[in-house]
Coordinates of C-alpha atoms and ligand atoms in Angstrom, one line a residue:
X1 CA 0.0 0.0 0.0
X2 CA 1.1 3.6 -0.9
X3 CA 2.7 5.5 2.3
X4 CA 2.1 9.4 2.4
X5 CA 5.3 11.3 3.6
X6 CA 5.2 14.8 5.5
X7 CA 8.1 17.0 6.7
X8 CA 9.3 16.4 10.2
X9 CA 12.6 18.2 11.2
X10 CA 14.0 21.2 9.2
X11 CA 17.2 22.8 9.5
X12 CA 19.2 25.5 7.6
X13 CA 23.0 27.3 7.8
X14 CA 24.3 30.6 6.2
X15 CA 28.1 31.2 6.6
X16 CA 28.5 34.1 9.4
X17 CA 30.3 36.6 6.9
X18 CA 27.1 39.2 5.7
X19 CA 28.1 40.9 2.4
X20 CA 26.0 44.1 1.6
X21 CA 25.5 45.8 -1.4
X22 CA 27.2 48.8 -0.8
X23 CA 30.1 46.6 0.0
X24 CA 30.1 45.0 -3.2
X25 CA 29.9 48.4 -4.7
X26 CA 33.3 49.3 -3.3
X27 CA 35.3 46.9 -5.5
X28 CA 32.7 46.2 -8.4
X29 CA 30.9 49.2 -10.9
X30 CA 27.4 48.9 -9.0
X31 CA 25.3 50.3 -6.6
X32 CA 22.7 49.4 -3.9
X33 CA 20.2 51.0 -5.8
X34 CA 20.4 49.5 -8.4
X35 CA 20.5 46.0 -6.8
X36 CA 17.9 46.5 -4.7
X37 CA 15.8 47.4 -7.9
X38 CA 16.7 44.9 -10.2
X39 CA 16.4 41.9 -7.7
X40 CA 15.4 42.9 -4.0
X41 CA 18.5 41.6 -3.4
X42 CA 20.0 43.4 0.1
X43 CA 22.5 41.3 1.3
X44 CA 24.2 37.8 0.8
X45 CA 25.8 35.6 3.2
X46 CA 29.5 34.5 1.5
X47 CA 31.4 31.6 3.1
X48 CA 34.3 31.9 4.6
X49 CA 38.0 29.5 4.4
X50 CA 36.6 26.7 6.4
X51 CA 32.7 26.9 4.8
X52 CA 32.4 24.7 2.4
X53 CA 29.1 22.9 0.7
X54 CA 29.5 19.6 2.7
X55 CA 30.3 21.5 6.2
X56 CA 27.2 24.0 5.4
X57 CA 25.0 20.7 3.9
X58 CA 26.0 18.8 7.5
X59 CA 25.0 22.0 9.7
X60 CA 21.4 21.7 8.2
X61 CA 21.2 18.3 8.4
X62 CA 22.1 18.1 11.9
X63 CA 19.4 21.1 12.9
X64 CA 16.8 19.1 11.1
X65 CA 17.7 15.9 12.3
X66 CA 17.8 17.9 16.1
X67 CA 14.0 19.5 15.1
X68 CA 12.8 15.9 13.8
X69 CA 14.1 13.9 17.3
X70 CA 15.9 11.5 15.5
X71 CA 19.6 10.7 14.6
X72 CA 22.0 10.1 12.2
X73 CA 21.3 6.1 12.3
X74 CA 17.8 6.5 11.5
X75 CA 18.1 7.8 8.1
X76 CA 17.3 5.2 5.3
X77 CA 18.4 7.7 2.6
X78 CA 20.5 11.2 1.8
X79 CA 19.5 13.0 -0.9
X80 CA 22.2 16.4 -1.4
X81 CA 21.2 18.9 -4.0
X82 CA 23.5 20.9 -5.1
X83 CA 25.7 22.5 -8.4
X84 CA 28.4 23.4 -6.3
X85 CA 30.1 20.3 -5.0
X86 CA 32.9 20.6 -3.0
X87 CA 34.9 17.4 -6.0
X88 CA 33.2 16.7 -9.1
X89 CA 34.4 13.2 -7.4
X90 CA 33.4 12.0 -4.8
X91 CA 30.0 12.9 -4.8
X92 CA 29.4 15.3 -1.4
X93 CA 26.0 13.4 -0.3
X94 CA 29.3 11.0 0.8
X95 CA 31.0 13.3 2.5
X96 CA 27.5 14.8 4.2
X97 CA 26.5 10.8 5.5
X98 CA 30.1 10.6 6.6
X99 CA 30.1 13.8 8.7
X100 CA 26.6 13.1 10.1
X101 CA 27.7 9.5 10.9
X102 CA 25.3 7.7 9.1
X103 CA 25.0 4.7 7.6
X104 CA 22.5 4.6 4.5
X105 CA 22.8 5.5 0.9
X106 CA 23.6 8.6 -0.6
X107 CA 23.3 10.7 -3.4
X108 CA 24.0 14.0 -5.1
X109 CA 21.3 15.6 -7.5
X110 CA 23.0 18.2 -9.4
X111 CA 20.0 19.9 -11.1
X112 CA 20.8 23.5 -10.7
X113 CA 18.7 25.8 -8.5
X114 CA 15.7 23.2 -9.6
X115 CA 17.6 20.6 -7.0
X116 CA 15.5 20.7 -4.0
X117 CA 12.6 20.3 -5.1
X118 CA 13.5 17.5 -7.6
X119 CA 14.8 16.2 -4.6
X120 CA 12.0 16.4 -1.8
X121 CA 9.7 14.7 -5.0
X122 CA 12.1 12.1 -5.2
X123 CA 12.4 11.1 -1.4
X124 CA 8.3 11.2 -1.4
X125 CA 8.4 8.3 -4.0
X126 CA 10.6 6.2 -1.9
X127 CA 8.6 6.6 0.8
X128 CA 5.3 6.4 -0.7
X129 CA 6.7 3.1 -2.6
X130 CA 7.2 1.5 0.6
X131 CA 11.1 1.3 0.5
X132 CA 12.2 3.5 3.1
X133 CA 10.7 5.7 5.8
X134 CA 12.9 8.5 6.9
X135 CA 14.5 10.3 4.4
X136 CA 17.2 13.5 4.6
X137 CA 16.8 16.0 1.9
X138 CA 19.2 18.9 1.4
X139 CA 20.1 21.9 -0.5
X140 CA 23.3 23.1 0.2
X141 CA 25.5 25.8 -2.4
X142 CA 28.9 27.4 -2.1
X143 CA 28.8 29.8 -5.3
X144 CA 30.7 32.2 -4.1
X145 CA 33.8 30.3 -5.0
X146 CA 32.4 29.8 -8.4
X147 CA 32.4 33.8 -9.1
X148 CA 34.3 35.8 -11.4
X149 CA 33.7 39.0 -8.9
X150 CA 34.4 40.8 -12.1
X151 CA 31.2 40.3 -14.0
X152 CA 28.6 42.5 -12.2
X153 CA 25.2 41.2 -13.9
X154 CA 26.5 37.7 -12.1
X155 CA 28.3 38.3 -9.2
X156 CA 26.0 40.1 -7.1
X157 CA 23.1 37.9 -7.3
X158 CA 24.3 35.0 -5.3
X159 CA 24.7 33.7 -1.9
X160 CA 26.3 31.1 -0.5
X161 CA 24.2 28.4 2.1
X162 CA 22.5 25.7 3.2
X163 CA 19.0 23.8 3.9
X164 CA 17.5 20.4 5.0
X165 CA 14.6 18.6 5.5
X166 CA 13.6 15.1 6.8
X167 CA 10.7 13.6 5.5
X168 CA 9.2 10.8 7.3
X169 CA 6.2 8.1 6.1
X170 CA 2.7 8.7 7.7
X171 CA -0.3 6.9 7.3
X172 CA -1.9 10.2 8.2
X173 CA -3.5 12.3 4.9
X174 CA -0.1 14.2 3.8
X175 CA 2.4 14.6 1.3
X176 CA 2.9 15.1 -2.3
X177 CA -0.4 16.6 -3.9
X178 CA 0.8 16.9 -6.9
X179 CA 4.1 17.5 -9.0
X180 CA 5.7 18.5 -12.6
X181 CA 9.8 17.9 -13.0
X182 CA 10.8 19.8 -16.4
X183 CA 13.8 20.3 -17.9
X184 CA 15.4 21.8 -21.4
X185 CA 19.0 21.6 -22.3
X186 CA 18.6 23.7 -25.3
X187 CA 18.7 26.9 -23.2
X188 CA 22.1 25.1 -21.0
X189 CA 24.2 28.2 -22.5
X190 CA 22.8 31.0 -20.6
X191 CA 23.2 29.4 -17.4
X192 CA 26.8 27.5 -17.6
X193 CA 29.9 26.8 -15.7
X194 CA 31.8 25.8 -19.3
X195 CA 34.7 24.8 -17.3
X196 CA 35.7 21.8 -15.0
X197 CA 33.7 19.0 -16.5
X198 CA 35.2 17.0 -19.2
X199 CA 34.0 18.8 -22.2
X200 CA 36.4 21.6 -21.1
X201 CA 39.0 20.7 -18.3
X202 CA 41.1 23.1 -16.4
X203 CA 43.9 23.9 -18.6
X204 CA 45.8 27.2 -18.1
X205 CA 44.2 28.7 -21.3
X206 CA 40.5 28.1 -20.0
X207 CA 41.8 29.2 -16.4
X208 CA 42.7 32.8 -18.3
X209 CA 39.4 32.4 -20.0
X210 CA 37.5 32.6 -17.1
X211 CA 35.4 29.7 -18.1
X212 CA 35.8 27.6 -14.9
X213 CA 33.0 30.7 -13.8
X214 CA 29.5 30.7 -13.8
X215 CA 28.4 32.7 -16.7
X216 CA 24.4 33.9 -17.1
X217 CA 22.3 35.4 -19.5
X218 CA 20.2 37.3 -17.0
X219 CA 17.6 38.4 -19.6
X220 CA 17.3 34.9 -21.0
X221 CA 17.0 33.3 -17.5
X222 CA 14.8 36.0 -16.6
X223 CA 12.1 35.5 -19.5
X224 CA 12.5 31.7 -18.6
X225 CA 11.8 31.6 -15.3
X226 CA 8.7 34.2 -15.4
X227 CA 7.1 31.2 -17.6
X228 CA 8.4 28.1 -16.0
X229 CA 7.1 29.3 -12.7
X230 CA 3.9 30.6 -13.8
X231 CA 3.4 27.5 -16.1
X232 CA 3.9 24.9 -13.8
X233 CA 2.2 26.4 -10.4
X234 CA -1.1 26.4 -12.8
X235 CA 0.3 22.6 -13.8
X236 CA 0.2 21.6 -10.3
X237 CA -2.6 23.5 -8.8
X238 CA -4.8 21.7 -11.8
X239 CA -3.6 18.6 -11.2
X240 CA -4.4 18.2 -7.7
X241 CA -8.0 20.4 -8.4
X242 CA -6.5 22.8 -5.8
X243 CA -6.9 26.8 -6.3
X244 CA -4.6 29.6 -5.6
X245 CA -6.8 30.1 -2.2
X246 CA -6.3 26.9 -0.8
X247 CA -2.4 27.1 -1.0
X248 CA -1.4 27.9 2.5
X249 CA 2.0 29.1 1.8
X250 CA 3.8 29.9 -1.8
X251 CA 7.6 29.0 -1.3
X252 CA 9.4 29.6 -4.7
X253 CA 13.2 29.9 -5.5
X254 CA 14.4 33.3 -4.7
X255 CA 16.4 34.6 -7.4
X256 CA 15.2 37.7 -8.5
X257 CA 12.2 39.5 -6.3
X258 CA 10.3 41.1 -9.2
X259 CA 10.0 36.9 -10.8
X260 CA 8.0 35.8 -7.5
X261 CA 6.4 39.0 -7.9
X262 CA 5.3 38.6 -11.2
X263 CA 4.5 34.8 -10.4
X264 CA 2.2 35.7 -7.2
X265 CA 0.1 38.1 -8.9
X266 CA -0.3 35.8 -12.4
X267 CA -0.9 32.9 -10.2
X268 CA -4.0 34.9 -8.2
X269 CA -2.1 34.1 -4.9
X270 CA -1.9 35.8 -1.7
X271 CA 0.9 38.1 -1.8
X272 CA 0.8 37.6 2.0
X273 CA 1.1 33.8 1.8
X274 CA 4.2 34.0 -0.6
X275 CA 7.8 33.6 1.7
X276 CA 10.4 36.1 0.4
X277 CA 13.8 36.2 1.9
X278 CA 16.2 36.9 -1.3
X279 CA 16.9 40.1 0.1
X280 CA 19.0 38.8 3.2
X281 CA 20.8 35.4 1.2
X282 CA 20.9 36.4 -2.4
X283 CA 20.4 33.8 -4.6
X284 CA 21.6 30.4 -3.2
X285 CA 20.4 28.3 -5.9
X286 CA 19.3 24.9 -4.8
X287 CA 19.7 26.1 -1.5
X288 CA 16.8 29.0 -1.3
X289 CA 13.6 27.0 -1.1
X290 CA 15.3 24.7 1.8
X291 CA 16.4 27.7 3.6
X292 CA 12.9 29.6 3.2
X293 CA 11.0 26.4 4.2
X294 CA 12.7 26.4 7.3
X295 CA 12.8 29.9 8.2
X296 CA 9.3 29.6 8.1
X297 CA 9.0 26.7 9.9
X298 CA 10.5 28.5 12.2
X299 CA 8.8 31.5 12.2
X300 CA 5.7 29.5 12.3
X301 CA 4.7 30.2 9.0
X302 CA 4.3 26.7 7.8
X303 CA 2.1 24.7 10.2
X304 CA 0.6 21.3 11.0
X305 CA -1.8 20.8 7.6
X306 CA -0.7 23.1 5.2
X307 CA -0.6 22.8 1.6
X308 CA 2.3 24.3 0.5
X309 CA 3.3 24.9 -3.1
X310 CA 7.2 24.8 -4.1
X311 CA 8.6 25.9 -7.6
X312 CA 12.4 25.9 -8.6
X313 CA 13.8 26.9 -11.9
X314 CA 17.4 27.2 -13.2
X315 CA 20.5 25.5 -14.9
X316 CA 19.6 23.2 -17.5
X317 CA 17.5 25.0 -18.1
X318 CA 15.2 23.1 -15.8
X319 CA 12.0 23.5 -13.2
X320 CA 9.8 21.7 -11.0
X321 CA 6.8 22.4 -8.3
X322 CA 5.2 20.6 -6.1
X323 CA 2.2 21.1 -3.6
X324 CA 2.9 19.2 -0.8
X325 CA 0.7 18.7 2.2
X326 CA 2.0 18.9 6.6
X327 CA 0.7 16.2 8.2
X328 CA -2.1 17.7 10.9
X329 CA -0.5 16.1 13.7
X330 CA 3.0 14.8 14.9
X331 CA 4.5 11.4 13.1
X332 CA 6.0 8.7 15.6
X333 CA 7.2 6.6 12.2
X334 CA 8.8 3.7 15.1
X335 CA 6.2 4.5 18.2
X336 CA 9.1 6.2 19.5
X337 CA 10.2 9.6 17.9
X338 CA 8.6 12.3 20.0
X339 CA 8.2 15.4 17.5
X340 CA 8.4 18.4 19.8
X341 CA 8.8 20.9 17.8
X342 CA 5.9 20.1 15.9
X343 CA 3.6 19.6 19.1
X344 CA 4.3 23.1 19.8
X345 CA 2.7 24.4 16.5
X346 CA -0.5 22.3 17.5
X347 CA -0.8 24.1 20.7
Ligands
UT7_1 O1 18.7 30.9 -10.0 C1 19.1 31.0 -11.4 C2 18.1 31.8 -12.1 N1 18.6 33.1 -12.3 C3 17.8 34.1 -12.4 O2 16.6 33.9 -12.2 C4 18.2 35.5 -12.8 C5 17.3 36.0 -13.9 N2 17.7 37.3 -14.3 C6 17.5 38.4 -13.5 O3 17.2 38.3 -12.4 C7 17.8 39.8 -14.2 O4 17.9 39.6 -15.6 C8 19.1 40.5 -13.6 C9 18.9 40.9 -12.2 C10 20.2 39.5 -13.8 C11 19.4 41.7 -14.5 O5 18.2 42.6 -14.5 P1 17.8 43.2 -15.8 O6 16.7 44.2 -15.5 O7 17.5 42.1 -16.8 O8 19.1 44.0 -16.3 P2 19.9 43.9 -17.6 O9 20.6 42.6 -17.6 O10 19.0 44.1 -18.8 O11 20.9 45.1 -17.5 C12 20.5 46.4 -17.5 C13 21.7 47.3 -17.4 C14 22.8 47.0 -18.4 O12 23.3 48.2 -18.8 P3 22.9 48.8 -20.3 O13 23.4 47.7 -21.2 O14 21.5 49.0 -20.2 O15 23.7 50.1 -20.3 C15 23.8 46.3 -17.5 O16 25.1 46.4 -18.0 O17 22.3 47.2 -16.1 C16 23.7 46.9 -16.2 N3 24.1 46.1 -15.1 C17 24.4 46.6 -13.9 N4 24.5 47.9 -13.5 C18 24.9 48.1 -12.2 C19 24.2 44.8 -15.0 N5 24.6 44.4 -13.8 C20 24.7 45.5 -13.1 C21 25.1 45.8 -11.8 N6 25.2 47.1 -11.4 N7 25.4 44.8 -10.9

């Protein structure tokens, strides 16, 4: 029989190192203003030497793990999204089941800013299949390494961080609503790293190219996402005959400000039930939906029955959304995992 899933623990890390704008605009031809404008975009949080995506990915995991009342040993499964590894090889879910001491499988989805959310679909199939019953899922990016802090329409966009879920079966009426996972590689130039796979290795003469950097067509990327998130948040809500009023909370990927802007109000949703936080991380790719979810979590933003609805877009190009629905009351998978945090919502 088909398991439903719902969130249990959530968890999320930003290096300690707050970069403003009118930082940025001491060493690079830009200004607040016109940061602020373009993206909403106030401040970003840039790692430091001893951040790096498995460290941040671990400090998430370990918060959500702490939220959900479980441990490292009762995870079945590790799911890591993320375009900003810390090798191309090993995979970092390895390092990240390593540091947290566990002992299940593990595995990196490297689907751009699109990652989470391809990954929180994924670890609902396991579970609903039967296969597994506590699964970690995180979105962890260190871009700032990736930079060329040369190329203003790139460089002051992003952020570095990390975010984590653990989903958990429940026979209670939860989980995945509905779902749409898109992707197309003919628009893979305006979004590209060209550098450090094997189509073009580091040599010295692509080092001096720059091309080990992310590079973006922000217009392109821009037009894109508009559509993909408008597109598939109407895919979604009609599939699972749900309208923009019954979404509890809107969670996109904060890239731009004036894109979940322009989303909310095509949609019909509730400006009010839409999370926003670009302005204080930037954008941290697969990172941002992770780190939203749980700030509101935390905030108490997202609570016990919810529906929420979760669109990603990016490098690929690709894009996914989700509506996902809280279980109403706390989950006790093994009769023995108290979920305190949760109670406390119910109260
Ligand atoms: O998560 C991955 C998905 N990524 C995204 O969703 C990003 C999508 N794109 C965007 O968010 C926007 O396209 C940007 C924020 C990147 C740019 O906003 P825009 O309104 O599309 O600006 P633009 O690229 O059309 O540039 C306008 C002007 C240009 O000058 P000219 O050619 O009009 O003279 C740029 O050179 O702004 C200039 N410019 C800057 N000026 C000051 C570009 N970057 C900067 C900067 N500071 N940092």
């Amino acid at each position: 029989m088909l398991k439903n899933s719902t969130i249990t623990g959530w968890g999320h890390y930003a290096p300690e190192r707050v970069v403003t704008n009118d930082e940025l605009a001491e060493t690079i031809d830009t200004s607040d203003e016109w940061i602020r404008t373009r993206s909403g975009i106030r401040e970003r949080h840039i790692a430091g030497p001893d951040d790096h995506t498995s460290t941040m990915a671990t400090r998430a995991a370990e918060m959500a793990l702490d939220r959900a009342g479980l441990t490292a040993a009762d995870l079945d499964l590790i799911l890591i999204a993320t375009s900003s590894p810390d090798y191309l090889t090993p995979p970092v879910s390895s390092q990240v089941q390593d540091n947290l001491g566990a002992a299940c499988g593990a595995m990196t989805l490297a689907v751009g800013c699109t990652g989470f959310v391809y990954g929180l679909v994924t670890a609902h199939q396991f579970i609903a299949a039967g296969s597994y019953s506590t699964v970690l899922v995180v979105g962890a990016e260190l871009i700032s390494r990736n930079l060329d802090w040369t190329d203003r329409g790139t460089c002051v966009l992003f952020g570095d961080g990390a975010g984590a879920v653990i989903m958990q079966a429940t026979d209670q009426k939860a989980g995945l609503l509905s779902h749409v996972l898109g992707s197309d590689g003919s628009g893979h130039e305006h979004l590209i790293q060209p550098s450090g796979g094997c189509r073009i290795p580091p040599t010295h003469e692509s080092l001096d190219a720059g091309q080990n950097f992310l590079r973006m067509n922000g217009r392109e990327v821009f037009k894109f996402a508009t559509r993909a998130m408008v597109e598939s948040l109407s895919q979604v809500m009609t599939e699972a005959g749900i309208e923009p009023k019954d979404i509890d909370l809107f969670i996109p990927h904060q890239a731009n400000a004036r894109i979940i802007e322009y989303a909310v109000q095509k949609a019909g949703l509730d400006p009010e039930k839409v999370i926003v936080n670009v302005d204080r991380y930037g954008n941290t790719s697969a990172a941002t939906i992770p780190i939203a979810l749980s700030e509101a979590f935390e905030a108490r933003r997202a609570k016990p029955g919810d529906t929420l609805a979760l669109v990603g877009f990016g490098a690929g190009l690709t894009w996914a959304a989700c509506l996902f629905q809280l279980a109403a009351a706390p989950v006790s998978p093994n009769g023995q995992h108290e979920h305190p945090a949760v109670e406390g919502f119910i109260a």
